[in-house]
Short mmCIF file of C-alpha atoms and ligand atoms in Angstrom, two decimals:
data_model
loop_
_atom_site.label_atom_id
_atom_site.label_comp_id
_atom_site.label_asym_id
_atom_site.label_seq_id
_atom_site.Cartn_x
_atom_site.Cartn_y
_atom_site.Cartn_z
CA MET O 113 46.29 -105.35 -67.98
CA GLU O 114 46.82 -106.94 -64.56
CA LYS O 115 45.10 -106.69 -61.20
CA LYS O 116 47.11 -104.85 -58.57
CA GLU O 117 45.87 -104.03 -55.08
CA MET O 118 42.17 -104.20 -54.24
CA LEU O 119 40.82 -100.67 -53.93
CA TYR O 120 37.30 -101.43 -52.79
CA GLU O 121 35.00 -104.33 -52.05
CA GLY O 122 31.28 -103.73 -52.46
CA LYS O 123 28.34 -106.06 -51.93
CA ALA O 124 28.45 -107.54 -55.43
CA LYS O 125 31.80 -106.49 -56.91
CA LYS O 126 35.46 -105.91 -56.11
CA VAL O 127 37.52 -103.17 -57.70
CA TYR O 128 41.26 -103.52 -58.34
CA ALA O 129 43.91 -101.02 -59.36
CA THR O 130 45.86 -101.65 -62.57
CA GLU O 131 49.13 -100.32 -63.95
CA ASP O 132 47.07 -97.70 -65.81
CA PRO O 133 46.01 -94.90 -63.40
CA ASP O 134 42.93 -94.25 -65.57
CA CYS O 135 41.64 -97.84 -65.42
CA VAL O 136 40.47 -100.32 -62.80
CA ILE O 137 39.40 -103.95 -63.04
CA VAL O 138 35.96 -104.86 -61.71
CA THR O 139 35.38 -108.44 -60.52
CA TYR O 140 31.77 -109.59 -60.26
CA LYS O 141 30.88 -111.86 -57.33
CA ASP O 142 27.99 -114.28 -56.85
CA ASP O 143 27.15 -112.62 -53.50
CA ALA O 144 23.69 -111.11 -53.26
CA THR O 145 22.31 -108.78 -50.62
CA ALA O 146 19.03 -107.00 -50.15
CA PHE O 147 17.56 -104.46 -47.76
CA ASN O 148 20.87 -102.66 -47.28
CA GLY O 149 22.76 -105.85 -46.61
CA LEU O 150 20.32 -107.27 -44.05
CA LYS O 151 19.56 -110.25 -46.26
CA LYS O 152 22.57 -112.12 -47.60
CA GLY O 153 22.89 -115.00 -50.02
CA THR O 154 24.57 -116.38 -53.07
CA ILE O 155 23.17 -116.60 -56.57
CA ALA O 156 25.29 -119.21 -58.37
CA GLY O 157 26.65 -117.88 -61.65
CA LYS O 158 25.30 -114.36 -61.09
CA GLY O 159 28.72 -112.72 -61.32
CA VAL O 160 29.35 -114.18 -64.76
CA ILE O 161 25.90 -113.24 -66.05
CA ASN O 162 25.95 -109.70 -64.64
CA ASN O 163 29.45 -109.04 -65.97
CA LYS O 164 28.63 -110.17 -69.51
CA MET O 165 25.13 -108.71 -69.56
CA SER O 166 26.18 -105.33 -68.25
CA ASN O 167 28.97 -105.15 -70.82
CA MET O 168 26.64 -106.05 -73.69
CA LEU O 169 24.18 -103.39 -72.59
CA MET O 170 26.93 -100.78 -72.25
CA VAL O 171 28.17 -101.57 -75.77
CA MET O 172 24.59 -101.07 -77.01
CA LEU O 173 24.27 -97.78 -75.09
CA GLU O 174 27.62 -96.48 -76.38
CA LYS O 175 26.29 -97.03 -79.92
CA LYS O 176 23.36 -94.78 -78.99
CA GLY O 177 25.75 -92.03 -77.89
CA ILE O 178 25.67 -92.65 -74.14
CA PRO O 179 29.17 -92.46 -72.65
CA THR O 180 30.00 -95.41 -70.35
CA HIS O 181 32.93 -96.62 -68.26
CA LEU O 182 33.37 -99.81 -70.29
CA VAL O 183 36.87 -100.40 -71.68
CA GLU O 184 37.17 -104.16 -72.25
CA GLN O 185 35.89 -107.42 -70.84
CA ILE O 186 38.82 -109.59 -69.73
CA ASP O 187 36.99 -112.82 -68.96
CA ASP O 188 33.76 -114.18 -67.49
CA ARG O 189 33.97 -112.23 -64.25
CA ASN O 190 36.47 -109.44 -64.92
CA THR O 191 36.19 -106.22 -66.88
CA ILE O 192 38.48 -103.23 -67.37
CA VAL O 193 36.60 -99.99 -66.81
CA LYS O 194 37.54 -96.32 -66.66
CA LYS O 195 38.44 -95.23 -63.14
CA VAL O 196 35.69 -92.79 -62.32
CA GLN O 197 34.87 -90.86 -59.21
CA ILE O 198 31.39 -92.17 -58.43
CA VAL O 199 28.75 -89.48 -57.92
CA PRO O 200 27.13 -90.71 -54.68
CA LEU O 201 23.61 -90.66 -56.10
CA GLU O 202 21.65 -93.77 -57.05
CA THR O 203 19.57 -92.71 -60.04
CA ILE O 204 16.33 -94.68 -60.25
CA VAL O 205 14.19 -94.59 -63.37
CA ARG O 206 10.69 -96.07 -63.34
CA ASN O 207 8.20 -96.87 -66.10
CA VAL O 208 5.80 -98.95 -64.02
CA ALA O 209 5.04 -98.65 -60.29
CA ALA O 210 6.72 -101.29 -58.12
CA GLY O 211 8.79 -101.72 -54.98
CA SER O 212 9.42 -98.66 -52.83
CA PHE O 213 7.50 -96.40 -55.26
CA SER O 214 4.32 -98.42 -54.77
CA LYS O 215 4.77 -98.37 -51.01
CA ARG O 216 5.54 -94.63 -50.89
CA TYR O 217 2.55 -93.53 -52.97
CA GLY O 218 0.12 -96.32 -52.10
CA VAL O 219 -0.31 -97.52 -55.68
CA PRO O 220 -0.39 -101.14 -56.85
CA GLU O 221 2.65 -102.74 -58.39
CA GLY O 222 2.05 -102.92 -62.12
CA LEU O 223 0.44 -99.48 -62.46
CA ALA O 224 1.72 -97.99 -65.73
CA LEU O 225 3.17 -94.51 -65.11
CA LYS O 226 2.10 -91.63 -67.35
CA ASN O 227 5.72 -90.59 -67.75
CA PRO O 228 9.03 -92.13 -66.73
CA THR O 229 10.16 -90.89 -63.32
CA VAL O 230 13.72 -90.09 -62.30
CA GLU O 231 14.53 -90.06 -58.61
CA PHE O 232 17.69 -90.06 -56.54
CA SER O 233 18.93 -91.73 -53.40
CA TYR O 234 21.98 -90.52 -51.54
CA LYS O 235 24.41 -93.45 -51.74
CA SER O 236 25.24 -94.10 -48.10
CA ASP O 237 25.07 -97.54 -46.50
CA ALA O 238 25.25 -95.94 -43.05
CA LEU O 239 22.09 -93.93 -43.75
CA GLY O 240 20.33 -96.64 -45.79
CA ASP O 241 20.45 -94.71 -49.10
CA PRO O 242 17.87 -92.01 -48.26
CA PHE O 243 15.74 -90.40 -50.95
CA ILE O 244 17.21 -87.02 -51.95
CA ASN O 245 16.14 -84.19 -54.23
CA THR O 246 18.18 -81.83 -56.37
CA SER O 247 18.35 -78.89 -53.97
CA CYS O 248 19.43 -81.12 -51.07
CA ALA O 249 22.05 -82.80 -53.28
CA THR O 250 23.48 -79.47 -54.48
CA ALA O 251 23.25 -77.96 -50.97
CA LEU O 252 25.34 -80.82 -49.60
CA GLY O 253 27.85 -80.58 -52.46
CA ILE O 254 27.04 -84.14 -53.58
CA ALA O 255 26.73 -83.00 -57.21
CA THR O 256 26.33 -79.74 -59.11
CA LEU O 257 23.10 -78.66 -60.78
CA GLU O 258 24.76 -79.14 -64.15
CA GLU O 259 25.81 -82.68 -63.23
CA ILE O 260 22.32 -83.57 -62.03
CA ASP O 261 20.88 -82.17 -65.24
CA THR O 262 23.29 -84.28 -67.32
CA ILE O 263 22.57 -87.38 -65.21
CA THR O 264 18.80 -86.90 -65.63
CA LYS O 265 19.07 -86.55 -69.42
CA LEU O 266 21.38 -89.56 -69.71
CA ALA O 267 19.16 -91.66 -67.43
CA LEU O 268 16.11 -90.95 -69.61
CA ALA O 269 18.10 -91.74 -72.76
CA VAL O 270 19.19 -95.03 -71.16
CA ASP O 271 15.53 -95.74 -70.35
CA ASP O 272 14.47 -95.23 -73.98
CA ALA O 273 17.24 -97.49 -75.25
CA LEU O 274 16.67 -100.22 -72.65
CA ILE O 275 12.87 -100.27 -73.07
CA ALA O 276 13.28 -100.89 -76.79
CA PHE O 277 16.06 -103.42 -76.29
CA PHE O 278 14.14 -105.50 -73.74
CA LYS O 279 10.85 -105.24 -75.65
CA GLU O 280 12.50 -107.23 -78.46
CA LEU O 281 13.28 -109.94 -75.90
CA ASN O 282 9.71 -110.07 -74.62
CA ILE O 283 10.67 -108.36 -71.37
CA ASP O 284 9.08 -105.24 -69.87
CA LEU O 285 11.50 -102.84 -68.19
CA VAL O 286 9.71 -101.79 -65.00
CA ASP O 287 12.47 -99.80 -63.30
CA PHE O 288 16.22 -99.71 -62.79
CA LYS O 289 19.03 -98.07 -60.88
CA LEU O 290 22.05 -96.38 -62.46
CA GLU O 291 25.24 -94.90 -61.08
CA PHE O 292 27.27 -92.25 -62.84
CA GLY O 293 30.88 -91.18 -62.39
CA ARG O 294 33.14 -88.24 -63.14
CA TYR O 295 35.90 -89.00 -65.62
CA LYS O 296 38.17 -86.34 -67.09
CA GLY O 297 35.56 -83.62 -66.64
CA GLN O 298 32.71 -85.67 -68.09
CA ILE O 299 29.78 -87.53 -66.52
CA ILE O 300 29.71 -91.13 -67.75
CA LEU O 301 27.59 -94.17 -66.94
CA ALA O 302 29.32 -96.50 -64.45
CA ASP O 303 28.49 -99.45 -62.20
CA GLU O 304 26.33 -102.18 -63.80
CA ILE O 305 23.01 -102.85 -65.52
CA SER O 306 21.81 -106.32 -64.62
CA PRO O 307 18.95 -108.25 -63.02
CA ASP O 308 20.46 -107.02 -59.70
CA THR O 309 19.71 -103.43 -60.65
CA CYS O 310 16.63 -103.68 -62.88
CA ARG O 311 13.08 -104.94 -62.49
CA LEU O 312 12.43 -107.07 -65.55
CA TRP O 313 8.99 -108.60 -66.02
CA GLU O 314 7.97 -111.22 -68.55
CA ALA O 315 6.16 -109.18 -71.22
CA GLY O 316 2.45 -108.95 -70.87
CA THR O 317 2.44 -109.90 -67.18
CA TRP O 318 1.80 -106.40 -65.84
CA ASP O 319 -1.22 -107.53 -63.92
CA THR O 320 -0.60 -106.44 -60.36
CA THR O 321 -0.72 -109.90 -58.85
CA LYS O 322 0.44 -112.13 -61.66
CA HIS O 323 3.58 -110.60 -63.12
CA THR O 324 6.64 -112.86 -63.52
CA SER O 325 9.83 -111.29 -62.19
CA LEU O 326 13.05 -112.11 -64.04
CA ASP O 327 15.29 -110.24 -61.63
CA LYS O 328 16.58 -109.88 -58.07
CA ASP O 329 13.06 -109.55 -56.68
CA ARG O 330 13.03 -113.36 -56.84
CA PHE O 331 15.81 -113.26 -54.20
CA ARG O 332 14.48 -110.25 -52.25
CA ARG O 333 10.99 -111.78 -52.01
CA ASP O 334 11.92 -115.48 -51.73
CA LEU O 335 10.08 -116.34 -54.94
CA GLY O 336 12.42 -119.21 -55.85
CA GLY O 337 13.94 -119.81 -59.29
CA VAL O 338 16.51 -117.05 -58.81
CA GLU O 339 19.32 -118.59 -60.86
CA ASP O 340 16.87 -119.67 -63.58
CA ALA O 341 15.59 -116.10 -63.94
CA TYR O 342 19.10 -114.66 -64.36
CA GLU O 343 19.94 -117.40 -66.86
CA GLU O 344 16.73 -116.80 -68.80
CA VAL O 345 17.42 -113.08 -69.19
CA PHE O 346 21.02 -113.77 -70.21
CA LYS O 347 19.93 -116.40 -72.71
CA ARG O 348 17.54 -113.96 -74.38
CA ILE O 349 20.16 -111.21 -74.52
CA SER O 350 23.08 -113.27 -75.73
CA GLY O 351 21.43 -116.08 -77.58
CA GLU O 352 23.73 -118.33 -75.50
CA GLU O 353 22.45 -121.28 -73.52
P1 TMP L 38 13.03 -99.78 -55.21
O1 TMP L 38 11.64 -99.93 -55.74
O2 TMP L 38 13.36 -100.71 -54.08
O3 TMP L 38 13.34 -98.35 -54.86
O4 TMP L 38 14.03 -100.19 -56.38
C1 TMP L 38 14.00 -99.52 -57.63
C2 TMP L 38 15.01 -100.16 -58.57
O5 TMP L 38 16.34 -99.95 -58.14
C3 TMP L 38 14.85 -101.67 -58.72
O6 TMP L 38 15.03 -101.99 -60.10
C4 TMP L 38 15.97 -102.26 -57.92
C5 TMP L 38 17.02 -101.19 -57.97
N1 TMP L 38 17.79 -101.09 -56.74
C6 TMP L 38 19.16 -101.28 -56.75
O7 TMP L 38 19.73 -101.55 -57.80
N2 TMP L 38 19.84 -101.16 -55.59
C7 TMP L 38 19.25 -100.85 -54.41
O8 TMP L 38 19.93 -100.76 -53.39
C8 TMP L 38 17.82 -100.65 -54.41
C9 TMP L 38 17.11 -100.31 -53.14
C10 TMP L 38 17.14 -100.78 -55.60
#
């Protein structure tokens, strides 16, 4: 399958049409942004790692019965995926308090949550991805109640699978963001799962001040060792150096 015209360029990926109307090619870039694009940078090799890592995780999730957009990896940076209509909700699942959750509720980062939380942001760069609840999302026609119900169930199933997967690699899954799409009447998992979209902490470093981030927080918070963290996670997942 070949790349035709570029359909969309996001902060971290480009999307190209193909000769198949049901498929697009996603190209992963090394560009990194944070705080709704206010902070910009490059993480060398990130595109390759996120492409391969996301695909490995999607293969694992498919085996657990979670439908995903993955069709086939073409090469290090390019993957054929099903052409979905993205539901403009960022679905955030949390197991441990961190980031905006800690700020919002005044709890320390590292606080273990009594149950996983599922929350949504309305995907809009212009508005800065505001927090949204189900009735607002259905009222605005962003998604139906049935779709939000499916997304919630799938997000929690993804959480279960990812917690177990990362545990084996000595990594604690703190939180992550998913995006879902509509494809032939079904809701399927789209976008990516990578250190850009997950908080991954070295196992056993939950302590609120001493945890070791193996994810994009190293870029967001200027912690240094950004590339090394991405490479470390990829090495544990793939067994590759
Ligand atoms: P938050 O604590 O800033 O709300 O982030 C929660 C999770 O979502 C964290 O794993 C990072 C991820 N995330 C994205 O993937 N994209 C975003 O734009 C934001 C704000 C967070």
